[in-house]
């Protein structure tokens, strides 16, 4: 589960920084459509609506291609908390800029960049609120795909259905999820720390540490990205 948690956090950070860097270099509103589409896609995916629609529309011979396994179910669960580490370093950068520069300048590069990060954080909170509310969540896909999972061994990583003496039961957790424990605080901190730093590290790699910290007027050239990502000079390289 640790690998799934960290992989999701890194992927979310990469997605956010991938949207942020082009907005820093050239202001536009293209990021709005991307955020909105990702918001609705995540809700459909995590609520089970997308899986149910695919099970209804696609023929049964294609079910093995997209049928959820244990990793998919765990991934949907860890999305609840591991989408937030990407905002920690950006929030720290924004706060430091506000302290040093005041409110005369935007805390994150420009208006579009600041609004992008704020909008992404608001949509993340809204997404989790809607899903924990429970009204949109459905397990109809389990009932629809139960015949497929009857042919999957009980202890297989593909098995996400509960078994009893009557066979596959669409309701309830699979045997592979029994006995899971709460993670120790030290384990959580060990995972969260690199996840929080990743978005900051990727941002300085793509834009340059000098530009991110306000020393340079423009972002670093592509020829100097790798060396700047490995070694920071004093003063910072532009």
mmCIF file of C-alpha atoms in Angstrom:
data_model
loop_
_atom_site.group_PDB
_atom_site.id
_atom_site.type_symbol
_atom_site.label_atom_id
_atom_site.label_comp_id
_atom_site.label_asym_id
_atom_site.label_seq_id
_atom_site.Cartn_x
_atom_site.Cartn_y
_atom_site.Cartn_z
ATOM 1 C CA UNK A 1 0.000 0.000 0.000
ATOM 2 C CA UNK A 2 2.969 2.323 0.588
ATOM 3 C CA UNK A 3 4.017 2.100 -3.059
ATOM 4 C CA UNK A 4 0.471 2.893 -4.216
ATOM 5 C CA UNK A 5 0.227 5.883 -1.866
ATOM 6 C CA UNK A 6 3.508 7.405 -2.955
ATOM 7 C CA UNK A 7 2.976 6.711 -6.645
ATOM 8 C CA UNK A 8 -0.386 8.481 -6.525
ATOM 9 C CA UNK A 9 1.092 11.468 -4.687
ATOM 10 C CA UNK A 10 3.914 11.763 -7.231
ATOM 11 C CA UNK A 11 1.456 11.471 -10.122
ATOM 12 C CA UNK A 12 -0.772 14.201 -8.678
ATOM 13 C CA UNK A 13 2.250 16.465 -8.165
ATOM 14 C CA UNK A 14 3.427 15.863 -11.722
ATOM 15 C CA UNK A 15 -0.036 16.660 -13.072
ATOM 16 C CA UNK A 16 -0.262 19.915 -11.115
ATOM 17 C CA UNK A 17 3.244 21.130 -11.971
ATOM 18 C CA UNK A 18 2.662 20.094 -15.591
ATOM 19 C CA UNK A 19 -0.271 22.507 -15.647
ATOM 20 C CA UNK A 20 1.497 25.208 -13.646
ATOM 21 C CA UNK A 21 4.723 25.573 -15.637
ATOM 22 C CA UNK A 22 3.064 26.480 -19.002
ATOM 23 C CA UNK A 23 0.830 28.993 -17.180
ATOM 24 C CA UNK A 24 3.898 30.619 -15.628
ATOM 25 C CA UNK A 25 5.580 30.889 -19.019
ATOM 26 C CA UNK A 26 2.513 32.073 -20.913
ATOM 27 C CA UNK A 27 -0.663 33.162 -19.146
ATOM 28 C CA UNK A 28 -3.898 31.702 -20.518
ATOM 29 C CA UNK A 29 -7.146 30.121 -19.326
ATOM 30 C CA UNK A 30 -6.610 26.699 -20.896
ATOM 31 C CA UNK A 31 -5.969 25.174 -17.478
ATOM 32 C CA UNK A 32 -9.592 25.724 -16.423
ATOM 33 C CA UNK A 33 -10.972 23.103 -18.816
ATOM 34 C CA UNK A 34 -8.293 20.612 -17.763
ATOM 35 C CA UNK A 35 -9.056 21.024 -14.058
ATOM 36 C CA UNK A 36 -12.808 20.731 -14.581
ATOM 37 C CA UNK A 37 -12.507 17.620 -16.760
ATOM 38 C CA UNK A 38 -10.158 15.966 -14.236
ATOM 39 C CA UNK A 39 -12.609 16.844 -11.454
ATOM 40 C CA UNK A 40 -15.576 15.121 -13.107
ATOM 41 C CA UNK A 41 -13.476 12.185 -14.282
ATOM 42 C CA UNK A 42 -12.158 11.540 -10.771
ATOM 43 C CA UNK A 43 -15.661 11.664 -9.313
ATOM 44 C CA UNK A 44 -16.963 9.220 -11.930
ATOM 45 C CA UNK A 45 -13.996 6.901 -11.401
ATOM 46 C CA UNK A 46 -13.919 6.911 -7.595
ATOM 47 C CA UNK A 47 -17.695 6.666 -7.183
ATOM 48 C CA UNK A 48 -17.978 3.549 -9.343
ATOM 49 C CA UNK A 49 -20.202 5.245 -11.938
ATOM 50 C CA UNK A 50 -17.598 4.973 -14.691
ATOM 51 C CA UNK A 51 -16.977 1.292 -13.991
ATOM 52 C CA UNK A 52 -20.713 0.590 -14.028
ATOM 53 C CA UNK A 53 -21.144 2.426 -17.332
ATOM 54 C CA UNK A 54 -18.279 0.460 -18.887
ATOM 55 C CA UNK A 55 -19.712 -2.827 -17.606
ATOM 56 C CA UNK A 56 -23.095 -1.933 -19.101
ATOM 57 C CA UNK A 57 -21.821 -0.730 -22.463
ATOM 58 C CA UNK A 58 -18.881 -3.018 -23.241
ATOM 59 C CA UNK A 59 -19.171 -6.731 -24.061
ATOM 60 C CA UNK A 60 -18.187 -9.294 -21.428
ATOM 61 C CA UNK A 61 -15.153 -10.460 -23.420
ATOM 62 C CA UNK A 62 -13.576 -7.052 -22.717
ATOM 63 C CA UNK A 63 -14.184 -7.156 -18.946
ATOM 64 C CA UNK A 64 -10.784 -8.716 -18.115
ATOM 65 C CA UNK A 65 -9.113 -5.627 -19.603
ATOM 66 C CA UNK A 66 -10.693 -3.052 -17.272
ATOM 67 C CA UNK A 67 -12.007 -5.129 -14.355
ATOM 68 C CA UNK A 68 -10.799 -3.602 -11.041
ATOM 69 C CA UNK A 69 -8.291 -5.554 -8.979
ATOM 70 C CA UNK A 70 -7.068 -5.154 -5.410
ATOM 71 C CA UNK A 71 -4.618 -2.416 -6.428
ATOM 72 C CA UNK A 72 -7.377 -0.418 -8.128
ATOM 73 C CA UNK A 73 -9.591 -0.545 -5.048
ATOM 74 C CA UNK A 74 -6.734 0.520 -2.743
ATOM 75 C CA UNK A 75 -5.761 3.277 -5.180
ATOM 76 C CA UNK A 76 -9.266 4.750 -5.041
ATOM 77 C CA UNK A 77 -9.083 4.722 -1.244
ATOM 78 C CA UNK A 78 -5.694 6.444 -0.909
ATOM 79 C CA UNK A 79 -6.845 9.243 -3.235
ATOM 80 C CA UNK A 80 -8.733 10.601 -0.235
ATOM 81 C CA UNK A 81 -5.594 11.900 1.491
ATOM 82 C CA UNK A 82 -2.616 11.539 -0.857
ATOM 83 C CA UNK A 83 -3.793 14.205 -3.274
ATOM 84 C CA UNK A 84 -2.920 16.936 -0.777
ATOM 85 C CA UNK A 85 0.886 16.632 -0.313
ATOM 86 C CA UNK A 86 1.432 18.389 -3.661
ATOM 87 C CA UNK A 87 0.036 21.611 -2.205
ATOM 88 C CA UNK A 88 2.284 21.762 0.879
ATOM 89 C CA UNK A 89 5.454 23.092 -0.750
ATOM 90 C CA UNK A 90 3.499 25.426 -3.040
ATOM 91 C CA UNK A 91 1.656 26.842 -0.033
ATOM 92 C CA UNK A 92 4.975 27.362 1.752
ATOM 93 C CA UNK A 93 6.389 29.135 -1.314
ATOM 94 C CA UNK A 94 3.302 31.372 -1.555
ATOM 95 C CA UNK A 95 3.457 32.288 2.139
ATOM 96 C CA UNK A 96 7.173 33.132 1.944
ATOM 97 C CA UNK A 97 6.541 35.331 -1.102
ATOM 98 C CA UNK A 98 3.744 37.145 0.714
ATOM 99 C CA UNK A 99 6.048 37.782 3.673
ATOM 100 C CA UNK A 100 8.925 39.026 1.520
ATOM 101 C CA UNK A 101 7.011 40.899 -1.206
ATOM 102 C CA UNK A 102 3.727 41.792 0.448
ATOM 103 C CA UNK A 103 0.398 41.829 -1.347
ATOM 104 C CA UNK A 104 1.604 44.056 -4.196
ATOM 105 C CA UNK A 105 2.565 40.954 -6.221
ATOM 106 C CA UNK A 106 0.863 37.621 -6.754
ATOM 107 C CA UNK A 107 2.236 35.003 -4.328
ATOM 108 C CA UNK A 108 2.821 32.428 -7.082
ATOM 109 C CA UNK A 109 4.400 34.038 -10.164
ATOM 110 C CA UNK A 110 1.254 35.618 -11.676
ATOM 111 C CA UNK A 111 -2.526 35.740 -11.424
ATOM 112 C CA UNK A 112 -3.151 32.644 -13.511
ATOM 113 C CA UNK A 113 -0.616 30.522 -11.614
ATOM 114 C CA UNK A 114 -2.032 31.579 -8.256
ATOM 115 C CA UNK A 115 -5.625 30.947 -9.330
ATOM 116 C CA UNK A 116 -4.664 27.584 -10.805
ATOM 117 C CA UNK A 117 -3.185 26.301 -7.537
ATOM 118 C CA UNK A 118 -6.072 27.692 -5.483
ATOM 119 C CA UNK A 119 -8.637 26.188 -7.853
ATOM 120 C CA UNK A 120 -6.905 22.805 -7.812
ATOM 121 C CA UNK A 121 -6.934 22.786 -3.994
ATOM 122 C CA UNK A 122 -10.612 23.803 -3.826
ATOM 123 C CA UNK A 123 -11.635 21.156 -6.373
ATOM 124 C CA UNK A 124 -9.647 18.506 -4.472
ATOM 125 C CA UNK A 125 -11.501 19.354 -1.260
ATOM 126 C CA UNK A 126 -14.836 19.485 -3.088
ATOM 127 C CA UNK A 127 -14.179 16.132 -4.759
ATOM 128 C CA UNK A 128 -13.410 14.406 -1.462
ATOM 129 C CA UNK A 129 -16.413 16.058 0.205
ATOM 130 C CA UNK A 130 -18.786 14.837 -2.494
ATOM 131 C CA UNK A 131 -17.428 11.294 -2.387
ATOM 132 C CA UNK A 132 -17.397 10.990 1.410
ATOM 133 C CA UNK A 133 -20.981 12.289 1.377
ATOM 134 C CA UNK A 134 -21.841 8.938 -0.189
ATOM 135 C CA UNK A 135 -24.798 9.909 -2.341
ATOM 136 C CA UNK A 136 -22.943 9.372 -5.620
ATOM 137 C CA UNK A 137 -21.103 6.208 -4.578
ATOM 138 C CA UNK A 138 -22.461 3.018 -6.120
ATOM 139 C CA UNK A 139 -21.528 -0.656 -6.043
ATOM 140 C CA UNK A 140 -23.825 -1.524 -8.950
ATOM 141 C CA UNK A 141 -20.764 -2.485 -10.979
ATOM 142 C CA UNK A 142 -20.073 -5.268 -8.477
ATOM 143 C CA UNK A 143 -23.461 -6.860 -9.113
ATOM 144 C CA UNK A 144 -23.025 -6.389 -12.840
ATOM 145 C CA UNK A 145 -19.539 -7.967 -12.948
ATOM 146 C CA UNK A 146 -20.102 -10.688 -10.340
ATOM 147 C CA UNK A 147 -20.182 -13.439 -13.021
ATOM 148 C CA UNK A 148 -16.672 -12.481 -14.116
ATOM 149 C CA UNK A 149 -15.257 -12.672 -10.579
ATOM 150 C CA UNK A 150 -16.776 -16.126 -10.012
ATOM 151 C CA UNK A 151 -14.009 -17.458 -12.241
ATOM 152 C CA UNK A 152 -11.238 -15.653 -10.330
ATOM 153 C CA UNK A 153 -9.469 -17.603 -7.531
ATOM 154 C CA UNK A 154 -10.299 -16.491 -3.997
ATOM 155 C CA UNK A 155 -6.738 -15.410 -3.115
ATOM 156 C CA UNK A 156 -5.925 -13.858 -6.493
ATOM 157 C CA UNK A 157 -4.927 -10.154 -6.572
ATOM 158 C CA UNK A 158 -7.711 -9.779 -9.134
ATOM 159 C CA UNK A 159 -10.393 -10.835 -6.654
ATOM 160 C CA UNK A 160 -12.284 -7.893 -5.129
ATOM 161 C CA UNK A 161 -15.507 -9.724 -4.233
ATOM 162 C CA UNK A 162 -16.467 -11.368 -0.954
ATOM 163 C CA UNK A 163 -16.794 -15.156 -0.846
ATOM 164 C CA UNK A 164 -18.949 -17.345 1.382
ATOM 165 C CA UNK A 165 -20.382 -20.861 1.108
ATOM 166 C CA UNK A 166 -22.771 -19.656 -1.586
ATOM 167 C CA UNK A 167 -19.975 -18.310 -3.780
ATOM 168 C CA UNK A 168 -19.227 -14.733 -4.868
ATOM 169 C CA UNK A 169 -21.082 -12.001 -2.978
ATOM 170 C CA UNK A 170 -20.938 -8.529 -4.557
ATOM 171 C CA UNK A 171 -21.319 -6.799 -1.186
ATOM 172 C CA UNK A 172 -18.540 -6.706 1.390
ATOM 173 C CA UNK A 173 -14.740 -6.690 1.121
ATOM 174 C CA UNK A 174 -12.694 -9.458 -0.466
ATOM 175 C CA UNK A 175 -10.625 -11.750 1.707
ATOM 176 C CA UNK A 176 -7.491 -9.937 0.556
ATOM 177 C CA UNK A 177 -8.614 -6.828 2.455
ATOM 178 C CA UNK A 178 -9.117 -8.586 5.787
ATOM 179 C CA UNK A 179 -6.549 -7.986 8.515
ATOM 180 C CA UNK A 180 -5.397 -4.588 7.215
ATOM 181 C CA UNK A 181 -4.045 -2.400 10.024
ATOM 182 C CA UNK A 182 -3.679 1.291 10.667
ATOM 183 C CA UNK A 183 -0.290 2.611 9.579
ATOM 184 C CA UNK A 184 2.059 3.883 12.262
ATOM 185 C CA UNK A 185 2.562 7.661 12.435
ATOM 186 C CA UNK A 186 6.264 7.306 11.594
ATOM 187 C CA UNK A 187 5.371 5.386 8.432
ATOM 188 C CA UNK A 188 2.925 8.090 7.381
ATOM 189 C CA UNK A 189 5.485 10.846 8.002
ATOM 190 C CA UNK A 190 8.127 8.892 6.080
ATOM 191 C CA UNK A 191 5.787 8.676 3.096
ATOM 192 C CA UNK A 192 4.433 12.202 3.296
ATOM 193 C CA UNK A 193 7.780 14.015 3.501
ATOM 194 C CA UNK A 194 9.111 13.085 0.031
ATOM 195 C CA UNK A 195 5.606 13.477 -1.420
ATOM 196 C CA UNK A 196 5.465 17.052 -0.110
ATOM 197 C CA UNK A 197 8.902 17.901 -1.483
ATOM 198 C CA UNK A 198 8.345 16.389 -4.931
ATOM 199 C CA UNK A 199 6.244 19.194 -6.426
ATOM 200 C CA UNK A 200 8.771 21.790 -5.221
ATOM 201 C CA UNK A 201 11.697 19.799 -6.623
ATOM 202 C CA UNK A 202 9.986 19.332 -9.982
ATOM 203 C CA UNK A 203 9.082 23.022 -10.139
ATOM 204 C CA UNK A 204 12.674 24.138 -9.547
ATOM 205 C CA UNK A 205 13.888 21.614 -12.129
ATOM 206 C CA UNK A 206 11.601 22.944 -14.860
ATOM 207 C CA UNK A 207 11.797 26.665 -14.073
ATOM 208 C CA UNK A 208 15.130 26.919 -12.284
ATOM 209 C CA UNK A 209 15.735 27.539 -8.597
ATOM 210 C CA UNK A 210 16.738 31.158 -9.258
ATOM 211 C CA UNK A 211 13.467 31.991 -10.960
ATOM 212 C CA UNK A 212 11.324 30.116 -8.418
ATOM 213 C CA UNK A 213 12.955 32.008 -5.543
ATOM 214 C CA UNK A 214 12.694 35.399 -7.224
ATOM 215 C CA UNK A 215 16.409 35.903 -7.949
ATOM 216 C CA UNK A 216 16.060 35.724 -11.746
ATOM 217 C CA UNK A 217 13.655 37.614 -13.975
ATOM 218 C CA UNK A 218 13.019 34.651 -16.283
ATOM 219 C CA UNK A 219 13.103 30.865 -16.118
ATOM 220 C CA UNK A 220 16.241 28.862 -16.696
ATOM 221 C CA UNK A 221 17.238 27.721 -20.174
ATOM 222 C CA UNK A 222 16.766 24.080 -21.143
ATOM 223 C CA UNK A 223 20.528 23.562 -21.481
ATOM 224 C CA UNK A 224 21.086 24.319 -17.790
ATOM 225 C CA UNK A 225 18.125 22.430 -16.326
ATOM 226 C CA UNK A 226 19.897 19.173 -15.499
ATOM 227 C CA UNK A 227 22.948 20.717 -13.858
ATOM 228 C CA UNK A 228 20.746 23.165 -11.938
ATOM 229 C CA UNK A 229 18.635 20.248 -10.766
ATOM 230 C CA UNK A 230 21.741 18.573 -9.344
ATOM 231 C CA UNK A 231 23.761 21.528 -8.002
ATOM 232 C CA UNK A 232 22.635 24.962 -6.827
ATOM 233 C CA UNK A 233 25.294 27.624 -7.159
ATOM 234 C CA UNK A 234 25.688 30.691 -4.966
ATOM 235 C CA UNK A 235 24.266 33.011 -6.197
ATOM 236 C CA UNK A 236 21.556 30.927 -7.831
ATOM 237 C CA UNK A 237 21.996 30.299 -11.533
ATOM 238 C CA UNK A 238 19.848 32.261 -14.038
#
